[in-house]
mmCIF file of C-alpha atoms in Angstrom:
data_model
loop_
_atom_site.group_PDB
_atom_site.id
_atom_site.type_symbol
_atom_site.label_atom_id
_atom_site.label_comp_id
_atom_site.label_asym_id
_atom_site.label_seq_id
_atom_site.Cartn_x
_atom_site.Cartn_y
_atom_site.Cartn_z
ATOM 1 C CA UNK A 690 92.790 71.210 69.593
ATOM 2 C CA UNK A 691 93.633 73.436 66.901
ATOM 3 C CA UNK A 692 93.210 77.433 67.077
ATOM 4 C CA UNK A 693 91.643 78.621 63.612
ATOM 5 C CA UNK A 694 93.021 82.157 62.546
ATOM 6 C CA UNK A 695 89.516 83.576 63.314
ATOM 7 C CA UNK A 696 89.627 82.161 66.706
ATOM 8 C CA UNK A 697 93.059 83.407 67.378
ATOM 9 C CA UNK A 698 92.287 86.958 66.045
ATOM 10 C CA UNK A 699 89.152 86.963 68.505
ATOM 11 C CA UNK A 700 91.364 85.824 71.642
ATOM 12 C CA UNK A 701 94.045 88.362 70.328
ATOM 13 C CA UNK A 702 91.628 91.192 70.244
ATOM 14 C CA UNK A 703 89.844 90.245 73.782
ATOM 15 C CA UNK A 704 93.395 90.204 75.174
ATOM 16 C CA UNK A 705 94.368 93.880 73.906
ATOM 17 C CA UNK A 706 90.900 95.301 74.970
ATOM 18 C CA UNK A 707 91.708 93.604 78.285
ATOM 19 C CA UNK A 708 95.043 94.974 78.598
ATOM 20 C CA UNK A 709 93.580 98.414 77.528
ATOM 21 C CA UNK A 710 90.949 98.402 80.189
ATOM 22 C CA UNK A 711 93.499 97.624 82.826
ATOM 23 C CA UNK A 712 95.675 100.378 81.602
ATOM 24 C CA UNK A 713 92.610 102.882 81.717
ATOM 25 C CA UNK A 714 91.535 101.598 85.058
ATOM 26 C CA UNK A 715 95.187 102.568 86.280
ATOM 27 C CA UNK A 716 95.042 105.901 84.709
ATOM 28 C CA UNK A 717 91.516 106.670 86.136
ATOM 29 C CA UNK A 718 92.486 105.795 89.528
ATOM 30 C CA UNK A 719 95.261 108.178 89.618
ATOM 31 C CA UNK A 720 93.104 110.852 88.377
ATOM 32 C CA UNK A 721 90.391 109.856 90.769
ATOM 33 C CA UNK A 722 91.949 109.629 94.089
ATOM 34 C CA UNK A 723 93.592 112.936 94.105
ATOM 35 C CA UNK A 724 90.288 114.319 93.218
ATOM 36 C CA UNK A 725 88.346 112.775 96.027
ATOM 37 C CA UNK A 726 90.839 113.548 98.738
ATOM 38 C CA UNK A 727 91.163 117.105 97.492
ATOM 39 C CA UNK A 728 87.326 117.129 97.296
ATOM 40 C CA UNK A 729 87.082 115.848 100.977
ATOM 41 C CA UNK A 730 89.427 118.765 102.050
ATOM 42 C CA UNK A 731 87.570 121.386 100.466
ATOM 43 C CA UNK A 732 84.224 120.213 101.800
ATOM 44 C CA UNK A 733 85.905 119.890 105.493
ATOM 45 C CA UNK A 734 87.284 123.448 104.809
ATOM 46 C CA UNK A 735 83.910 124.642 104.450
ATOM 47 C CA UNK A 736 82.405 122.515 107.019
ATOM 48 C CA UNK A 737 85.205 124.401 109.693
ATOM 49 C CA UNK A 738 83.387 127.499 109.102
ATOM 50 C CA UNK A 739 80.306 126.412 110.188
ATOM 51 C CA UNK A 740 81.729 124.571 113.323
ATOM 52 C CA UNK A 741 79.768 124.818 116.634
ATOM 53 C CA UNK A 742 82.732 124.684 118.625
ATOM 54 C CA UNK A 743 86.200 125.279 118.580
ATOM 55 C CA UNK A 744 87.356 121.630 118.953
ATOM 56 C CA UNK A 745 85.146 120.824 115.980
ATOM 57 C CA UNK A 746 86.688 123.257 114.112
ATOM 58 C CA UNK A 747 90.289 122.239 114.836
ATOM 59 C CA UNK A 748 89.649 118.697 113.928
ATOM 60 C CA UNK A 749 88.188 119.596 110.582
ATOM 61 C CA UNK A 750 90.820 122.054 109.690
ATOM 62 C CA UNK A 751 93.681 119.709 110.666
ATOM 63 C CA UNK A 752 92.032 116.925 108.904
ATOM 64 C CA UNK A 753 91.477 118.870 105.985
ATOM 65 C CA UNK A 754 94.841 119.767 105.469
ATOM 66 C CA UNK A 755 95.816 116.158 106.307
ATOM 67 C CA UNK A 756 93.744 114.958 103.330
ATOM 68 C CA UNK A 757 95.197 117.271 100.862
ATOM 69 C CA UNK A 758 98.636 117.173 101.961
ATOM 70 C CA UNK A 759 99.485 113.421 103.336
ATOM 71 C CA UNK A 760 96.487 111.110 102.492
ATOM 72 C CA UNK A 761 95.918 112.204 99.108
ATOM 73 C CA UNK A 762 99.602 111.902 97.529
ATOM 74 C CA UNK A 763 100.423 108.938 99.650
ATOM 75 C CA UNK A 764 97.507 106.772 98.945
ATOM 76 C CA UNK A 765 97.879 107.440 95.305
ATOM 77 C CA UNK A 766 101.575 106.481 95.324
ATOM 78 C CA UNK A 767 100.780 103.487 97.300
ATOM 79 C CA UNK A 768 98.082 102.288 95.080
ATOM 80 C CA UNK A 769 100.443 102.754 92.159
ATOM 81 C CA UNK A 770 103.080 100.929 94.139
ATOM 82 C CA UNK A 771 100.675 98.018 94.778
ATOM 83 C CA UNK A 772 99.810 97.612 90.801
ATOM 84 C CA UNK A 773 103.424 97.598 90.000
ATOM 85 C CA UNK A 774 104.159 95.049 92.696
ATOM 86 C CA UNK A 775 101.655 92.751 91.648
ATOM 87 C CA UNK A 776 102.304 93.080 88.075
ATOM 88 C CA UNK A 777 106.173 92.536 88.648
ATOM 89 C CA UNK A 778 105.747 89.286 90.789
ATOM 90 C CA UNK A 779 104.330 86.277 88.763
ATOM 91 C CA UNK A 780 102.810 83.494 90.492
ATOM 92 C CA UNK A 781 105.312 80.935 92.126
ATOM 93 C CA UNK A 782 105.112 77.945 94.273
ATOM 94 C CA UNK A 783 108.032 77.938 96.299
ATOM 95 C CA UNK A 784 111.096 79.861 97.461
ATOM 96 C CA UNK A 785 111.775 83.641 97.828
ATOM 97 C CA UNK A 786 109.286 84.176 94.570
ATOM 98 C CA UNK A 787 106.393 82.756 96.465
ATOM 99 C CA UNK A 788 107.124 85.234 99.460
ATOM 100 C CA UNK A 789 107.598 87.997 97.148
ATOM 101 C CA UNK A 790 104.317 87.347 95.274
ATOM 102 C CA UNK A 791 102.481 86.972 98.795
ATOM 103 C CA UNK A 792 104.071 90.251 99.881
ATOM 104 C CA UNK A 793 102.560 92.006 96.610
ATOM 105 C CA UNK A 794 99.115 90.563 97.030
ATOM 106 C CA UNK A 795 99.293 91.611 100.549
ATOM 107 C CA UNK A 796 100.311 94.928 99.702
ATOM 108 C CA UNK A 797 97.704 95.313 97.313
ATOM 109 C CA UNK A 798 94.990 94.242 99.612
ATOM 110 C CA UNK A 799 95.976 96.402 102.764
ATOM 111 C CA UNK A 800 96.512 99.335 100.555
ATOM 112 C CA UNK A 801 92.991 99.005 99.284
ATOM 113 C CA UNK A 802 91.636 98.573 102.804
ATOM 114 C CA UNK A 803 93.142 101.650 103.925
ATOM 115 C CA UNK A 804 91.980 103.692 100.916
ATOM 116 C CA UNK A 805 88.322 102.599 101.620
ATOM 117 C CA UNK A 806 88.487 103.026 105.507
ATOM 118 C CA UNK A 807 89.803 106.496 105.027
ATOM 119 C CA UNK A 808 87.757 107.513 102.467
ATOM 120 C CA UNK A 809 84.414 106.392 104.569
ATOM 121 C CA UNK A 810 85.926 108.314 107.486
ATOM 122 C CA UNK A 811 86.196 111.566 105.491
ATOM 123 C CA UNK A 812 83.004 110.844 104.004
ATOM 124 C CA UNK A 813 81.319 110.470 107.521
ATOM 125 C CA UNK A 814 82.751 113.697 108.714
ATOM 126 C CA UNK A 815 81.727 115.875 105.759
ATOM 127 C CA UNK A 816 78.079 114.483 106.051
ATOM 128 C CA UNK A 817 78.167 114.760 109.904
ATOM 129 C CA UNK A 818 75.172 116.606 111.483
ATOM 130 C CA UNK A 819 77.145 117.567 114.389
ATOM 131 C CA UNK A 820 80.420 117.217 116.612
ATOM 132 C CA UNK A 821 79.850 113.541 117.472
ATOM 133 C CA UNK A 822 79.676 112.507 114.043
ATOM 134 C CA UNK A 823 82.583 114.525 113.044
ATOM 135 C CA UNK A 824 84.575 113.043 115.792
ATOM 136 C CA UNK A 825 83.535 109.493 114.684
ATOM 137 C CA UNK A 826 84.381 109.938 111.350
ATOM 138 C CA UNK A 827 88.112 111.181 112.486
ATOM 139 C CA UNK A 828 88.202 108.078 114.330
ATOM 140 C CA UNK A 829 87.326 105.889 111.421
ATOM 141 C CA UNK A 830 90.133 107.472 109.383
ATOM 142 C CA UNK A 831 92.650 106.617 111.800
ATOM 143 C CA UNK A 832 90.990 103.110 112.387
ATOM 144 C CA UNK A 833 91.699 102.340 108.621
ATOM 145 C CA UNK A 834 95.380 103.138 109.088
ATOM 146 C CA UNK A 835 95.531 100.713 112.345
ATOM 147 C CA UNK A 836 93.547 97.795 110.083
ATOM 148 C CA UNK A 837 96.397 98.672 107.451
ATOM 149 C CA UNK A 838 99.198 97.624 109.613
ATOM 150 C CA UNK A 839 97.294 94.680 111.690
ATOM 151 C CA UNK A 840 96.649 93.219 108.300
ATOM 152 C CA UNK A 841 100.272 93.219 107.442
ATOM 153 C CA UNK A 842 101.120 96.935 105.671
ATOM 154 C CA UNK A 843 104.617 96.721 107.629
ATOM 155 C CA UNK A 844 105.962 93.348 106.479
ATOM 156 C CA UNK A 845 104.648 93.881 102.939
ATOM 157 C CA UNK A 846 105.687 97.444 102.344
ATOM 158 C CA UNK A 847 106.624 98.043 98.854
ATOM 159 C CA UNK A 848 108.591 101.321 97.425
ATOM 160 C CA UNK A 849 107.110 103.752 94.748
ATOM 161 C CA UNK A 850 108.824 101.411 91.814
ATOM 162 C CA UNK A 851 107.016 98.269 93.342
ATOM 163 C CA UNK A 852 110.126 96.789 95.065
ATOM 164 C CA UNK A 853 109.435 95.084 98.413
ATOM 165 C CA UNK A 854 110.759 96.823 101.213
ATOM 166 C CA UNK A 855 109.342 95.626 104.523
ATOM 167 C CA UNK A 856 109.240 98.162 107.202
ATOM 168 C CA UNK A 857 111.125 97.466 110.388
ATOM 169 C CA UNK A 858 108.939 95.739 112.805
ATOM 170 C CA UNK A 859 109.357 98.399 115.654
ATOM 171 C CA UNK A 860 108.579 101.080 113.327
ATOM 172 C CA UNK A 861 105.397 99.552 112.321
ATOM 173 C CA UNK A 862 104.444 98.791 115.799
ATOM 174 C CA UNK A 863 104.992 102.425 116.948
ATOM 175 C CA UNK A 864 103.080 104.025 114.090
ATOM 176 C CA UNK A 865 100.354 101.341 114.814
ATOM 177 C CA UNK A 866 100.140 102.386 118.413
ATOM 178 C CA UNK A 867 100.121 106.251 117.440
ATOM 179 C CA UNK A 868 97.176 105.686 114.986
ATOM 180 C CA UNK A 869 95.330 103.366 117.431
ATOM 181 C CA UNK A 870 95.690 106.358 120.285
ATOM 182 C CA UNK A 871 94.515 109.035 117.579
ATOM 183 C CA UNK A 872 91.402 106.596 116.930
ATOM 184 C CA UNK A 873 90.693 106.279 120.491
ATOM 185 C CA UNK A 874 91.134 109.997 121.055
ATOM 186 C CA UNK A 875 88.533 110.868 118.671
ATOM 187 C CA UNK A 876 86.075 108.395 120.063
ATOM 188 C CA UNK A 877 86.468 109.547 123.491
ATOM 189 C CA UNK A 878 85.593 113.008 121.895
ATOM 190 C CA UNK A 879 82.664 111.980 120.269
ATOM 191 C CA UNK A 880 81.427 110.220 123.664
ATOM 192 C CA UNK A 881 82.345 113.513 125.659
ATOM 193 C CA UNK A 882 80.246 116.563 126.235
ATOM 194 C CA UNK A 883 81.053 119.192 123.933
ATOM 195 C CA UNK A 884 82.762 121.818 126.021
ATOM 196 C CA UNK A 885 84.024 119.327 128.773
ATOM 197 C CA UNK A 886 87.580 119.075 129.685
ATOM 198 C CA UNK A 887 87.685 115.490 128.458
ATOM 199 C CA UNK A 888 86.251 116.506 125.047
ATOM 200 C CA UNK A 889 88.607 119.259 124.607
ATOM 201 C CA UNK A 890 91.755 117.228 125.653
ATOM 202 C CA UNK A 891 90.767 114.388 123.336
ATOM 203 C CA UNK A 892 90.097 116.293 120.351
ATOM 204 C CA UNK A 893 93.143 117.959 120.848
ATOM 205 C CA UNK A 894 95.387 114.558 120.732
ATOM 206 C CA UNK A 895 93.873 113.831 117.467
ATOM 207 C CA UNK A 896 94.486 117.322 116.259
ATOM 208 C CA UNK A 897 97.941 117.271 117.047
ATOM 209 C CA UNK A 898 98.296 114.070 115.380
ATOM 210 C CA UNK A 899 96.643 115.161 112.208
ATOM 211 C CA UNK A 900 98.745 118.358 112.145
ATOM 212 C CA UNK A 901 101.887 116.073 112.462
ATOM 213 C CA UNK A 902 100.836 113.693 109.709
ATOM 214 C CA UNK A 903 100.306 116.972 107.603
ATOM 215 C CA UNK A 904 103.999 117.635 108.209
ATOM 216 C CA UNK A 905 105.014 114.220 107.558
ATOM 217 C CA UNK A 906 103.559 114.309 104.247
ATOM 218 C CA UNK A 907 104.537 117.720 103.052
ATOM 219 C CA UNK A 908 107.614 116.450 100.999
ATOM 220 C CA UNK A 909 105.759 114.091 99.062
ATOM 221 C CA UNK A 910 103.002 116.471 98.465
ATOM 222 C CA UNK A 911 105.443 119.382 97.372
ATOM 223 C CA UNK A 912 106.956 116.895 95.062
ATOM 224 C CA UNK A 913 103.708 115.789 93.592
ATOM 225 C CA UNK A 914 103.013 119.559 92.884
ATOM 226 C CA UNK A 915 106.379 120.107 91.299
ATOM 227 C CA UNK A 916 105.720 117.327 88.952
ATOM 228 C CA UNK A 917 102.079 118.676 88.115
ATOM 229 C CA UNK A 918 103.600 122.136 87.253
ATOM 230 C CA UNK A 919 106.587 120.931 84.904
#
């Protein structure tokens, strides 16, 4: 079959539109994620001023800073990395090229799973009408990180340029264990009477983990702020 000039022109035009649409989605995603995490951070900060207990206030404040300093910049960078990795690895049927393609596909999937889970947890915390809801939302955030690693986030890790750089298995296992402990602590705090020792200790463990995550994300946050004000 032959392609007429008009048909070719239409196909070429659709291809250009499709390419432009994909580029627009990438740009919009880069804007939407920081806005979503910053908005969540602000909402949690306001909610902390109305907390009914010290443990709830601590969890809200810690998660607010975690969302702003760590989750937002990191997830935005990982989403961009996933898009670059998928674009730079064409389909392959065998050898190392196939492994790279599969790693890029896995990376793209697990990054999306984590982002959706974390945003769901932040939304749950923001909309919660009591301490239990706040703690359950906190548990969802950390559970999203656990799911990220259990689904292959460690072996499929890519750097900011979209290059495949697998995380050492021992590091991946350690981070997964820590996130699982933090998620379980938040769930235990949610199921414990407010004011009890069990509630205070469980909420304190989560708060400490969130604060550590904030310090961990500080360098990338400062780097992104530096680029913003250049």
